[in-house]
GROMACS .gro file of N, CA and C in nm:
model
  501
    1MET      N    1   2.791   2.639   1.636
    1MET     CA    2   2.861   2.749   1.605
    1MET      C    3   2.944   2.828   1.731
    2THR      N    4   3.047   2.847   1.719
    2THR     CA    5   3.120   2.929   1.829
    2THR      C    6   3.072   3.037   1.850
    3MET      N    7   3.052   3.099   1.956
    3MET     CA    8   3.041   3.260   1.985
    3MET      C    9   3.123   3.345   1.895
    4VAL      N   10   3.234   3.318   1.872
    4VAL     CA   11   3.333   3.394   1.758
    4VAL      C   12   3.275   3.399   1.652
    5ALA      N   13   3.225   3.264   1.588
    5ALA     CA   14   3.177   3.260   1.444
    5ALA      C   15   3.043   3.327   1.434
    6PHE      N   16   2.957   3.318   1.548
    6PHE     CA   17   2.828   3.391   1.548
    6PHE      C   18   2.840   3.534   1.544
    7TYR      N   19   2.938   3.600   1.604
    7TYR     CA   20   2.964   3.748   1.644
    7TYR      C   21   3.018   3.786   1.497
    8THR      N   22   3.115   3.706   1.439
    8THR     CA   23   3.166   3.733   1.302
    8THR      C   24   3.035   3.728   1.197
    9PHE      N   25   2.954   3.655   1.213
    9PHE     CA   26   2.834   3.633   1.108
    9PHE      C   27   2.762   3.766   1.128
   10VAL      N   28   2.726   3.793   1.274
   10VAL     CA   29   2.634   3.908   1.292
   10VAL      C   30   2.697   4.030   1.255
   11THR      N   31   2.824   4.056   1.265
   11THR     CA   32   2.897   4.160   1.244
   11THR      C   33   2.909   4.192   1.073
   12THR      N   34   2.912   4.095   1.016
   12THR     CA   35   2.917   4.078   0.868
   12THR      C   36   2.799   4.114   0.787
   13LEU      N   37   2.690   4.070   0.862
   13LEU     CA   38   2.559   4.096   0.822
   13LEU      C   39   2.520   4.221   0.840
   14LEU      N   40   2.547   4.298   0.957
   14LEU     CA   41   2.516   4.433   0.998
   14LEU      C   42   2.590   4.534   0.892
   15PHE      N   43   2.720   4.491   0.868
   15PHE     CA   44   2.809   4.587   0.781
   15PHE      C   45   2.757   4.562   0.668
   16SER      N   46   2.713   4.463   0.616
   16SER     CA   47   2.675   4.429   0.479
   16SER      C   48   2.529   4.523   0.466
   17LEU      N   49   2.462   4.512   0.536
   17LEU     CA   50   2.317   4.572   0.552
   17LEU      C   51   2.323   4.728   0.562
   18HIS      N   52   2.446   4.764   0.650
   18HIS     CA   53   2.453   4.926   0.645
   18HIS      C   54   2.504   4.975   0.505
   19ALA      N   55   2.612   4.887   0.449
   19ALA     CA   56   2.639   4.939   0.335
   19ALA      C   57   2.549   4.952   0.211
   20ALA      N   58   2.472   4.852   0.217
   20ALA     CA   59   2.368   4.830   0.104
   20ALA      C   60   2.253   4.952   0.114
   21LYS      N   61   2.244   5.001   0.235
   21LYS     CA   62   2.148   5.133   0.284
   21LYS      C   63   2.201   5.240   0.196
   22PHE      N   64   2.355   5.256   0.173
   22PHE     CA   65   2.414   5.353   0.117
   22PHE      C   66   2.436   5.321  -0.059
   23SER      N   67   2.395   5.220  -0.083
   23SER     CA   68   2.453   5.162  -0.210
   23SER      C   69   2.340   5.174  -0.310
   24ALA      N   70   2.320   5.243  -0.433
   24ALA     CA   71   2.244   5.259  -0.529
   24ALA      C   72   2.210   5.116  -0.606
   25SER      N   73   2.309   5.038  -0.598
   25SER     CA   74   2.303   4.927  -0.669
   25SER      C   75   2.340   4.799  -0.586
   26PHE      N   76   2.232   4.782  -0.499
   26PHE     CA   77   2.236   4.696  -0.394
   26PHE      C   78   2.208   4.549  -0.464
   27ARG      N   79   2.289   4.455  -0.447
   27ARG     CA   80   2.268   4.305  -0.504
   27ARG      C   81   2.304   4.218  -0.385
   28PRO      N   82   2.236   4.150  -0.309
   28PRO     CA   83   2.282   4.068  -0.218
   28PRO      C   84   2.397   3.955  -0.268
   29ASP      N   85   2.384   3.906  -0.361
   29ASP     CA   86   2.452   3.808  -0.427
   29ASP      C   87   2.595   3.863  -0.456
   30VAL      N   88   2.616   3.990  -0.465
   30VAL     CA   89   2.743   4.057  -0.511
   30VAL      C   90   2.801   4.126  -0.387
   31THR      N   91   2.701   4.187  -0.301
   31THR     CA   92   2.759   4.267  -0.182
   31THR      C   93   2.790   4.208  -0.055
   32PHE      N   94   2.718   4.080  -0.047
   32PHE     CA   95   2.741   3.996   0.088
   32PHE      C   96   2.885   3.941   0.047
   33PRO      N   97   2.965   3.955   0.155
   33PRO     CA   98   3.093   3.900   0.139
   33PRO      C   99   3.078   3.716   0.134
   34SER      N  100   3.199   3.665   0.100
   34SER     CA  101   3.188   3.513   0.115
   34SER      C  102   3.195   3.457   0.249
   35THR      N  103   3.233   3.520   0.338
   35THR     CA  104   3.207   3.479   0.491
   35THR      C  105   3.062   3.476   0.509
   36PHE      N  106   2.987   3.582   0.492
   36PHE     CA  107   2.833   3.560   0.522
   36PHE      C  108   2.803   3.450   0.460
   37ARG      N  109   2.802   3.410   0.341
   37ARG     CA  110   2.741   3.293   0.275
   37ARG      C  111   2.788   3.189   0.353
   38ARG      N  112   2.924   3.172   0.379
   38ARG     CA  113   2.965   3.045   0.456
   38ARG      C  114   2.900   3.034   0.600
   39HIS      N  115   2.887   3.139   0.655
   39HIS     CA  116   2.824   3.123   0.783
   39HIS      C  117   2.684   3.086   0.791
   40ALA      N  118   2.604   3.173   0.698
   40ALA     CA  119   2.454   3.134   0.661
   40ALA      C  120   2.426   2.991   0.639
   41ALA      N  121   2.530   2.928   0.542
   41ALA     CA  122   2.507   2.808   0.518
   41ALA      C  123   2.518   2.699   0.640
   42ALA      N  124   2.621   2.751   0.731
   42ALA     CA  125   2.645   2.676   0.853
   42ALA      C  126   2.490   2.670   0.931
   43ILE      N  127   2.446   2.808   0.937
   43ILE     CA  128   2.335   2.806   1.032
   43ILE      C  129   2.203   2.734   0.953
   44ALA      N  130   2.198   2.742   0.833
   44ALA     CA  131   2.083   2.651   0.801
   44ALA      C  132   2.093   2.532   0.785
   45ARG      N  133   2.211   2.464   0.800
   45ARG     CA  134   2.244   2.310   0.823
   45ARG      C  135   2.302   2.272   0.961
   46PRO      N  136   2.226   2.314   1.077
   46PRO     CA  137   2.269   2.264   1.199
   46PRO      C  138   2.292   2.110   1.210
   47SER      N  139   2.390   2.061   1.267
   47SER     CA  140   2.423   1.942   1.307
   47SER      C  141   2.313   1.876   1.392
   48THR      N  142   2.235   1.798   1.373
   48THR     CA  143   2.129   1.736   1.452
   48THR      C  144   2.198   1.686   1.594
   49SER      N  145   2.304   1.617   1.562
   49SER     CA  146   2.375   1.549   1.692
   49SER      C  147   2.407   1.669   1.782
   50ALA      N  148   2.453   1.771   1.731
   50ALA     CA  149   2.503   1.879   1.815
   50ALA      C  150   2.392   1.949   1.898
   51LEU      N  151   2.284   1.943   1.831
   51LEU     CA  152   2.160   2.008   1.879
   51LEU      C  153   2.106   1.924   2.012
   52THR      N  154   2.098   1.784   1.969
   52THR     CA  155   2.046   1.685   2.066
   52THR      C  156   2.164   1.660   2.196
   53ASP      N  157   2.287   1.645   2.141
   53ASP     CA  158   2.379   1.610   2.256
   53ASP      C  159   2.507   1.724   2.220
   54PRO      N  160   2.506   1.816   2.286
   54PRO     CA  161   2.620   1.950   2.285
   54PRO      C  162   2.725   1.863   2.322
   55THR      N  163   2.756   1.789   2.400
   55THR     CA  164   2.880   1.736   2.447
   55THR      C  165   2.957   1.675   2.335
   56SER      N  166   2.900   1.623   2.216
   56SER     CA  167   2.974   1.576   2.108
   56SER      C  168   3.061   1.668   2.056
   57THR      N  169   3.020   1.813   2.074
   57THR     CA  170   3.130   1.911   2.036
   57THR      C  171   3.186   1.991   2.138
   58MET      N  172   3.185   1.928   2.243
   58MET     CA  173   3.261   1.998   2.383
   58MET      C  174   3.416   1.991   2.394
   59PRO      N  175   3.472   2.099   2.400
   59PRO     CA  176   3.617   2.084   2.428
   59PRO      C  177   3.662   2.015   2.541
   60PRO      N  178   3.767   1.952   2.568
   60PRO     CA  179   3.804   1.886   2.706
   60PRO      C  180   3.821   2.001   2.815
   61VAL      N  181   3.873   2.115   2.741
   61VAL     CA  182   3.913   2.221   2.832
   61VAL      C  183   3.847   2.344   2.801
   62SER      N  184   3.791   2.425   2.856
   62SER     CA  185   3.690   2.552   2.831
   62SER      C  186   3.793   2.656   2.818
   63PRO      N  187   3.795   2.713   2.697
   63PRO     CA  188   3.870   2.818   2.647
   63PRO      C  189   3.856   2.936   2.729
   64ALA      N  190   3.724   2.956   2.779
   64ALA     CA  191   3.717   3.080   2.865
   64ALA      C  192   3.768   3.088   3.011
   65THR      N  193   3.780   2.969   3.070
   65THR     CA  194   3.811   2.967   3.204
   65THR      C  195   3.957   2.850   3.244
   66SER      N  196   3.979   2.789   3.119
   66SER     CA  197   4.101   2.718   3.132
   66SER      C  198   4.080   2.581   3.242
   67LEU      N  199   3.965   2.557   3.273
   67LEU     CA  200   3.924   2.460   3.322
   67LEU      C  201   3.861   2.335   3.276
   68PRO      N  202   3.892   2.219   3.307
   68PRO     CA  203   3.830   2.085   3.258
   68PRO      C  204   3.691   2.103   3.233
   69ASN      N  205   3.622   2.061   3.116
   69ASN     CA  206   3.491   2.060   3.109
   69ASN      C  207   3.445   1.917   3.154
   70LEU      N  208   3.353   1.882   3.270
   70LEU     CA  209   3.321   1.777   3.319
   70LEU      C  210   3.169   1.739   3.303
   71ILE      N  211   3.142   1.605   3.298
   71ILE     CA  212   3.000   1.585   3.285
   71ILE      C  213   2.958   1.509   3.399
   72TYR      N  214   2.831   1.545   3.451
   72TYR     CA  215   2.751   1.487   3.543
   72TYR      C  216   2.637   1.417   3.477
   73SER      N  217   2.593   1.313   3.518
   73SER     CA  218   2.466   1.239   3.447
   73SER      C  219   2.365   1.248   3.547
   74TRP      N  220   2.245   1.314   3.521
   74TRP     CA  221   2.127   1.319   3.610
   74TRP      C  222   2.012   1.293   3.528
   75ARG      N  223   1.945   1.185   3.602
   75ARG     CA  224   1.822   1.137   3.536
   75ARG      C  225   1.832   1.127   3.359
   76GLY      N  226   1.934   1.054   3.328
   76GLY     CA  227   1.946   1.026   3.182
   76GLY      C  228   2.000   1.152   3.101
   77GLN      N  229   2.031   1.282   3.177
   77GLN     CA  230   2.068   1.400   3.092
   77GLN      C  231   2.198   1.441   3.124
   78LYS      N  232   2.302   1.475   3.045
   78LYS     CA  233   2.433   1.517   3.077
   78LYS      C  234   2.453   1.686   3.124
   79ILE      N  235   2.507   1.694   3.242
   79ILE     CA  236   2.494   1.817   3.281
   79ILE      C  237   2.654   1.865   3.287
   80ARG      N  238   2.703   1.974   3.213
   80ARG     CA  239   2.818   2.013   3.207
   80ARG      C  240   2.851   2.101   3.311
   81TYR      N  241   2.968   2.078   3.375
   81TYR     CA  242   3.011   2.175   3.489
   81TYR      C  243   3.152   2.184   3.494
   82GLN      N  244   3.213   2.308   3.584
   82GLN     CA  245   3.345   2.321   3.586
   82GLN      C  246   3.369   2.336   3.713
   83THR      N  247   3.511   2.317   3.774
   83THR     CA  248   3.525   2.323   3.909
   83THR      C  249   3.659   2.350   3.946
   84THR      N  250   3.680   2.426   4.056
   84THR     CA  251   3.808   2.471   4.096
   84THR      C  252   3.844   2.371   4.208
   85SER      N  253   3.783   2.278   4.237
   85SER     CA  254   3.807   2.167   4.351
   85SER      C  255   3.913   2.074   4.307
   86SER      N  256   4.022   2.056   4.393
   86SER     CA  257   4.146   1.951   4.357
   86SER      C  258   4.095   1.814   4.403
   87GLY      N  259   3.961   1.779   4.395
   87GLY     CA  260   3.916   1.634   4.423
   87GLY      C  261   3.857   1.596   4.542
   88PRO      N  262   3.831   1.474   4.571
   88PRO     CA  263   3.711   1.455   4.660
   88PRO      C  264   3.794   1.484   4.811
   89ASP      N  265   3.906   1.503   4.819
   89ASP     CA  266   3.989   1.553   4.963
   89ASP      C  267   3.988   1.679   4.985
   90ASP      N  268   3.915   1.762   4.894
   90ASP     CA  269   3.926   1.892   4.919
   90ASP      C  270   3.810   1.949   5.011
   91ARG      N  271   3.857   2.011   5.112
   91ARG     CA  272   3.745   2.021   5.236
   91ARG      C  273   3.706   2.195   5.241
   92ARG      N  274   3.755   2.268   5.152
   92ARG     CA  275   3.728   2.397   5.142
   92ARG      C  276   3.574   2.407   5.141
   93PRO      N  277   3.495   2.534   5.180
   93PRO     CA  278   3.355   2.546   5.156
   93PRO      C  279   3.343   2.560   5.030
   94ALA      N  280   3.206   2.512   4.975
   94ALA     CA  281   3.172   2.491   4.828
   94ALA      C  282   3.085   2.633   4.793
   95ALA      N  283   3.108   2.684   4.671
   95ALA     CA  284   3.019   2.774   4.632
   95ALA      C  285   2.979   2.729   4.495
   96VAL      N  286   2.842   2.726   4.465
   96VAL     CA  287   2.774   2.675   4.347
   96VAL      C  288   2.717   2.798   4.266
   97LEU      N  289   2.768   2.794   4.128
   97LEU     CA  290   2.729   2.916   4.062
   97LEU      C  291   2.651   2.860   3.942
   98VAL      N  292   2.512   2.939   3.941
   98VAL     CA  293   2.401   2.900   3.837
   98VAL      C  294   2.390   2.994   3.775
   99HIS      N  295   2.379   3.002   3.640
   99HIS     CA  296   2.367   3.097   3.531
   99HIS      C  297   2.237   3.141   3.525
  100GLY      N  298   2.221   3.266   3.455
  100GLY     CA  299   2.074   3.295   3.420
  100GLY      C  300   2.028   3.267   3.267
  101LEU      N  301   1.946   3.349   3.223
  101LEU     CA  302   1.888   3.323   3.061
  101LEU      C  303   2.020   3.376   2.983
  102PHE      N  304   2.038   3.317   2.865
  102PHE     CA  305   2.126   3.352   2.755
  102PHE      C  306   2.276   3.345   2.787
  103VAL      N  307   2.309   3.280   2.899
  103VAL     CA  308   2.458   3.252   2.898
  103VAL      C  309   2.477   3.110   2.973
  104ASN      N  310   2.589   3.076   2.976
  104ASN     CA  311   2.619   2.937   3.030
  104ASN      C  312   2.734   2.944   3.140
  105ALA      N  313   2.800   2.845   3.207
  105ALA     CA  314   2.890   2.826   3.313
  105ALA      C  315   3.006   2.919   3.267
  106ASP      N  316   3.060   2.926   3.139
  106ASP     CA  317   3.165   3.016   3.106
  106ASP      C  318   3.142   3.166   3.153
  107HIS      N  319   3.032   3.209   3.165
  107HIS     CA  320   2.991   3.343   3.207
  107HIS      C  321   3.075   3.373   3.331
  108PHE      N  322   3.078   3.254   3.436
  108PHE     CA  323   3.163   3.294   3.569
  108PHE      C  324   3.308   3.275   3.567
  109ARG      N  325   3.367   3.293   3.419
  109ARG     CA  326   3.516   3.280   3.419
  109ARG      C  327   3.608   3.352   3.513
  110HIS      N  328   3.555   3.467   3.560
  110HIS     CA  329   3.623   3.559   3.659
  110HIS      C  330   3.586   3.516   3.805
  111THR      N  331   3.469   3.491   3.815
  111THR     CA  332   3.415   3.472   3.948
  111THR      C  333   3.469   3.343   4.002
  112LEU      N  334   3.485   3.215   3.913
  112LEU     CA  335   3.552   3.099   3.966
  112LEU      C  336   3.702   3.123   3.996
  113THR      N  337   3.762   3.197   3.943
  113THR     CA  338   3.905   3.215   3.982
  113THR      C  339   3.921   3.311   4.107
  114GLY      N  340   3.820   3.398   4.124
  114GLY     CA  341   3.808   3.508   4.236
  114GLY      C  342   3.752   3.422   4.369
  115LEU      N  343   3.680   3.321   4.352
  115LEU     CA  344   3.639   3.238   4.439
  115LEU      C  345   3.740   3.143   4.498
  116GLU      N  346   3.813   3.082   4.404
  116GLU     CA  347   3.932   2.995   4.452
  116GLU      C  348   4.049   3.079   4.514
  117LYS      N  349   4.090   3.203   4.487
  117LYS     CA  350   4.169   3.281   4.550
  117LYS      C  351   4.123   3.329   4.710
  118ALA      N  352   3.991   3.340   4.700
  118ALA     CA  353   3.933   3.369   4.852
  118ALA      C  354   3.911   3.230   4.932
  119GLY      N  355   3.932   3.104   4.878
  119GLY     CA  356   3.968   2.988   4.958
  119GLY      C  357   3.839   2.915   4.969
  120TYR      N  358   3.766   2.915   4.838
  120TYR     CA  359   3.636   2.831   4.804
  120TYR      C  360   3.678   2.751   4.709
  121ARG      N  361   3.606   2.623   4.713
  121ARG     CA  362   3.606   2.524   4.573
  121ARG      C  363   3.457   2.589   4.517
  122ALA      N  364   3.483   2.647   4.400
  122ALA     CA  365   3.362   2.680   4.313
  122ALA      C  366   3.322   2.579   4.202
  123TYR      N  367   3.196   2.574   4.197
  123TYR     CA  368   3.131   2.491   4.100
  123TYR      C  369   3.048   2.575   3.994
  124ALA      N  370   3.065   2.569   3.864
  124ALA     CA  371   2.956   2.644   3.774
  124ALA      C  372   2.925   2.536   3.694
  125LEU      N  373   2.786   2.544   3.672
  125LEU     CA  374   2.713   2.425   3.581
  125LEU      C  375   2.644   2.495   3.464
  126ASP      N  376   2.626   2.420   3.367
  126ASP     CA  377   2.534   2.482   3.285
  126ASP      C  378   2.378   2.407   3.300
  127LEU      N  379   2.271   2.472   3.290
  127LEU     CA  380   2.144   2.424   3.320
  127LEU      C  381   2.118   2.337   3.198
  128LEU      N  382   2.011   2.256   3.193
  128LEU     CA  383   1.964   2.197   3.086
  128LEU      C  384   1.909   2.292   2.958
  129GLY      N  385   1.961   2.277   2.844
  129GLY     CA  386   1.926   2.336   2.720
  129GLY      C  387   1.999   2.469   2.733
  130TYR      N  388   2.130   2.480   2.794
  130TYR     CA  389   2.229   2.563   2.790
  130TYR      C  390   2.380   2.529   2.765
  131GLY      N  391   2.459   2.589   2.704
  131GLY     CA  392   2.597   2.560   2.684
  131GLY      C  393   2.595   2.400   2.654
  132TYR      N  394   2.698   2.339   2.688
  132TYR     CA  395   2.710   2.183   2.669
  132TYR      C  396   2.622   2.084   2.738
  133SER      N  397   2.530   2.139   2.823
  133SER     CA  398   2.448   2.028   2.875
  133SER      C  399   2.345   2.004   2.753
  134SER      N  400   2.254   1.871   2.811
  134SER     CA  401   2.180   1.817   2.719
  134SER      C  402   2.045   1.915   2.680
  135ARG      N  403   2.001   1.914   2.562
  135ARG     CA  404   1.900   1.983   2.534
  135ARG      C  405   1.765   1.875   2.469
  136PRO      N  406   1.697   1.841   2.576
  136PRO     CA  407   1.594   1.737   2.539
  136PRO      C  408   1.486   1.820   2.477
  137ASP      N  409   1.434   1.739   2.371
  137ASP     CA  410   1.324   1.816   2.299
  137ASP      C  411   1.226   1.848   2.398
  138ARG      N  412   1.135   1.976   2.414
  138ARG     CA  413   1.071   2.003   2.512
  138ARG      C  414   0.909   1.922   2.533
  139ASP      N  415   0.895   1.851   2.402
  139ASP     CA  416   0.771   1.767   2.407
  139ASP      C  417   0.803   1.609   2.423
  140SER      N  418   0.932   1.602   2.455
  140SER     CA  419   0.974   1.442   2.444
  140SER      C  420   0.931   1.404   2.589
  141PRO      N  421   0.913   1.251   2.595
  141PRO     CA  422   0.880   1.215   2.743
  141PRO      C  423   0.998   1.235   2.821
  142ALA      N  424   1.127   1.239   2.780
  142ALA     CA  425   1.229   1.269   2.860
  142ALA      C  426   1.220   1.401   2.932
  143ALA      N  427   1.177   1.506   2.860
  143ALA     CA  428   1.154   1.633   2.898
  143ALA      C  429   1.036   1.650   3.008
  144ARG      N  430   0.940   1.561   2.968
  144ARG     CA  431   0.798   1.561   3.066
  144ARG      C  432   0.861   1.479   3.175
  145ASP      N  433   0.937   1.393   3.179
  145ASP     CA  434   0.981   1.319   3.315
  145ASP      C  435   1.088   1.417   3.402
  146LEU      N  436   1.150   1.515   3.328
  146LEU     CA  437   1.215   1.600   3.406
  146LEU      C  438   1.163   1.704   3.489
  147CYS      N  439   1.018   1.734   3.438
  147CYS     CA  440   0.954   1.842   3.518
  147CYS      C  441   0.884   1.827   3.623
  148GLY      N  442   0.938   1.841   3.744
  148GLY     CA  443   0.862   1.829   3.857
  148GLY      C  444   0.745   1.922   3.905
  149GLU      N  445   0.718   2.044   3.828
  149GLU     CA  446   0.612   2.103   3.818
  149GLU      C  447   0.483   2.043   3.771
  150ARG      N  448   0.484   1.951   3.686
  150ARG     CA  449   0.381   1.886   3.642
  150ARG      C  450   0.318   1.835   3.761
  151ARG      N  451   0.377   1.734   3.822
  151ARG     CA  452   0.303   1.672   3.954
  151ARG      C  453   0.258   1.782   4.062
  152ARG      N  454   0.343   1.883   4.063
  152ARG     CA  455   0.270   1.959   4.170
  152ARG      C  456   0.163   2.042   4.130
  153PHE      N  457   0.148   2.086   3.992
  153PHE     CA  458   0.010   2.121   3.963
  153PHE      C  459  -0.071   2.053   3.901
  154GLY      N  460  -0.078   1.905   3.928
  154GLY     CA  461  -0.165   1.822   3.870
  154GLY      C  462  -0.190   1.817   3.736
  155GLU      N  463  -0.077   1.853   3.647
  155GLU     CA  464  -0.119   1.834   3.502
  155GLU      C  465  -0.123   1.702   3.453
  156ASP      N  466  -0.083   1.597   3.536
  156ASP     CA  467  -0.122   1.459   3.502
  156ASP      C  468  -0.269   1.408   3.535
  157ASP      N  469  -0.318   1.490   3.618
  157ASP     CA  470  -0.464   1.458   3.652
  157ASP      C  471  -0.589   1.495   3.556
  158ALA      N  472  -0.652   1.391   3.508
  158ALA     CA  473  -0.726   1.403   3.397
  158ALA      C  474  -0.855   1.473   3.444
  159ALA      N  475  -0.882   1.452   3.569
  159ALA     CA  476  -1.004   1.526   3.638
  159ALA      C  477  -0.996   1.667   3.647
  160ALA      N  478  -0.874   1.725   3.640
  160ALA     CA  479  -0.858   1.872   3.678
  160ALA      C  480  -0.798   1.939   3.558
  161PRO      N  481  -0.869   1.973   3.452
  161PRO     CA  482  -0.810   2.029   3.340
  161PRO      C  483  -0.760   2.178   3.401
  162ALA      N  484  -0.657   2.228   3.313
  162ALA     CA  485  -0.590   2.362   3.378
  162ALA      C  486  -0.528   2.415   3.252
  163ILE      N  487  -0.530   2.558   3.249
  163ILE     CA  488  -0.442   2.613   3.151
  163ILE      C  489  -0.302   2.675   3.230
  164THR      N  490  -0.188   2.644   3.180
  164THR     CA  491  -0.080   2.669   3.210
  164THR      C  492  -0.020   2.796   3.151
  165LEU      N  493   0.013   2.928   3.223
  165LEU     CA  494   0.056   3.050   3.179
  165LEU      C  495   0.188   3.067   3.247
  166GLY      N  496   0.262   3.141   3.178
  166GLY     CA  497   0.390   3.214   3.250
  166GLY      C  498   0.506   3.241   3.116
  167ASP      N  499   0.615   3.270   3.199
  167ASP     CA  500   0.729   3.276   3.106
  167ASP      C  501   0.817   3.165   3.086
   0.00000   0.00000   0.00000
């Protein structure tokens, strides 16, 4: 589901709930517009292929940045990135942009163009689990192999049981 579809869904839901608060004869099956029912049905039945491989729904060019969406394969996972670089002969200094929680590489749409105008080749990437990068199941062997912290803290060591806490 795109951000526009999600925004439309949330707006419709909030409007309907607000209208229902002031309606004496609130009936969800009548009050909720058909767009709400259509979006709710789409959320209830997400495509499993889109969940595990977001690149299957990735557009060739990002609508937010107008830059090509590129894929880098790392340890069997697909990492989506965008760049203002003109190719391997581009010798400008590089700037790598890494997003925080709840956003993706498109978050840097203005920063990418600003860095390019300032003389940098900029790279913005989607971390694993975000945007169009791979989303390995957290309990899968692939996810366990990707986590370097497991070896650092001895999680694989049966002689040293531990409880892991954190965000």
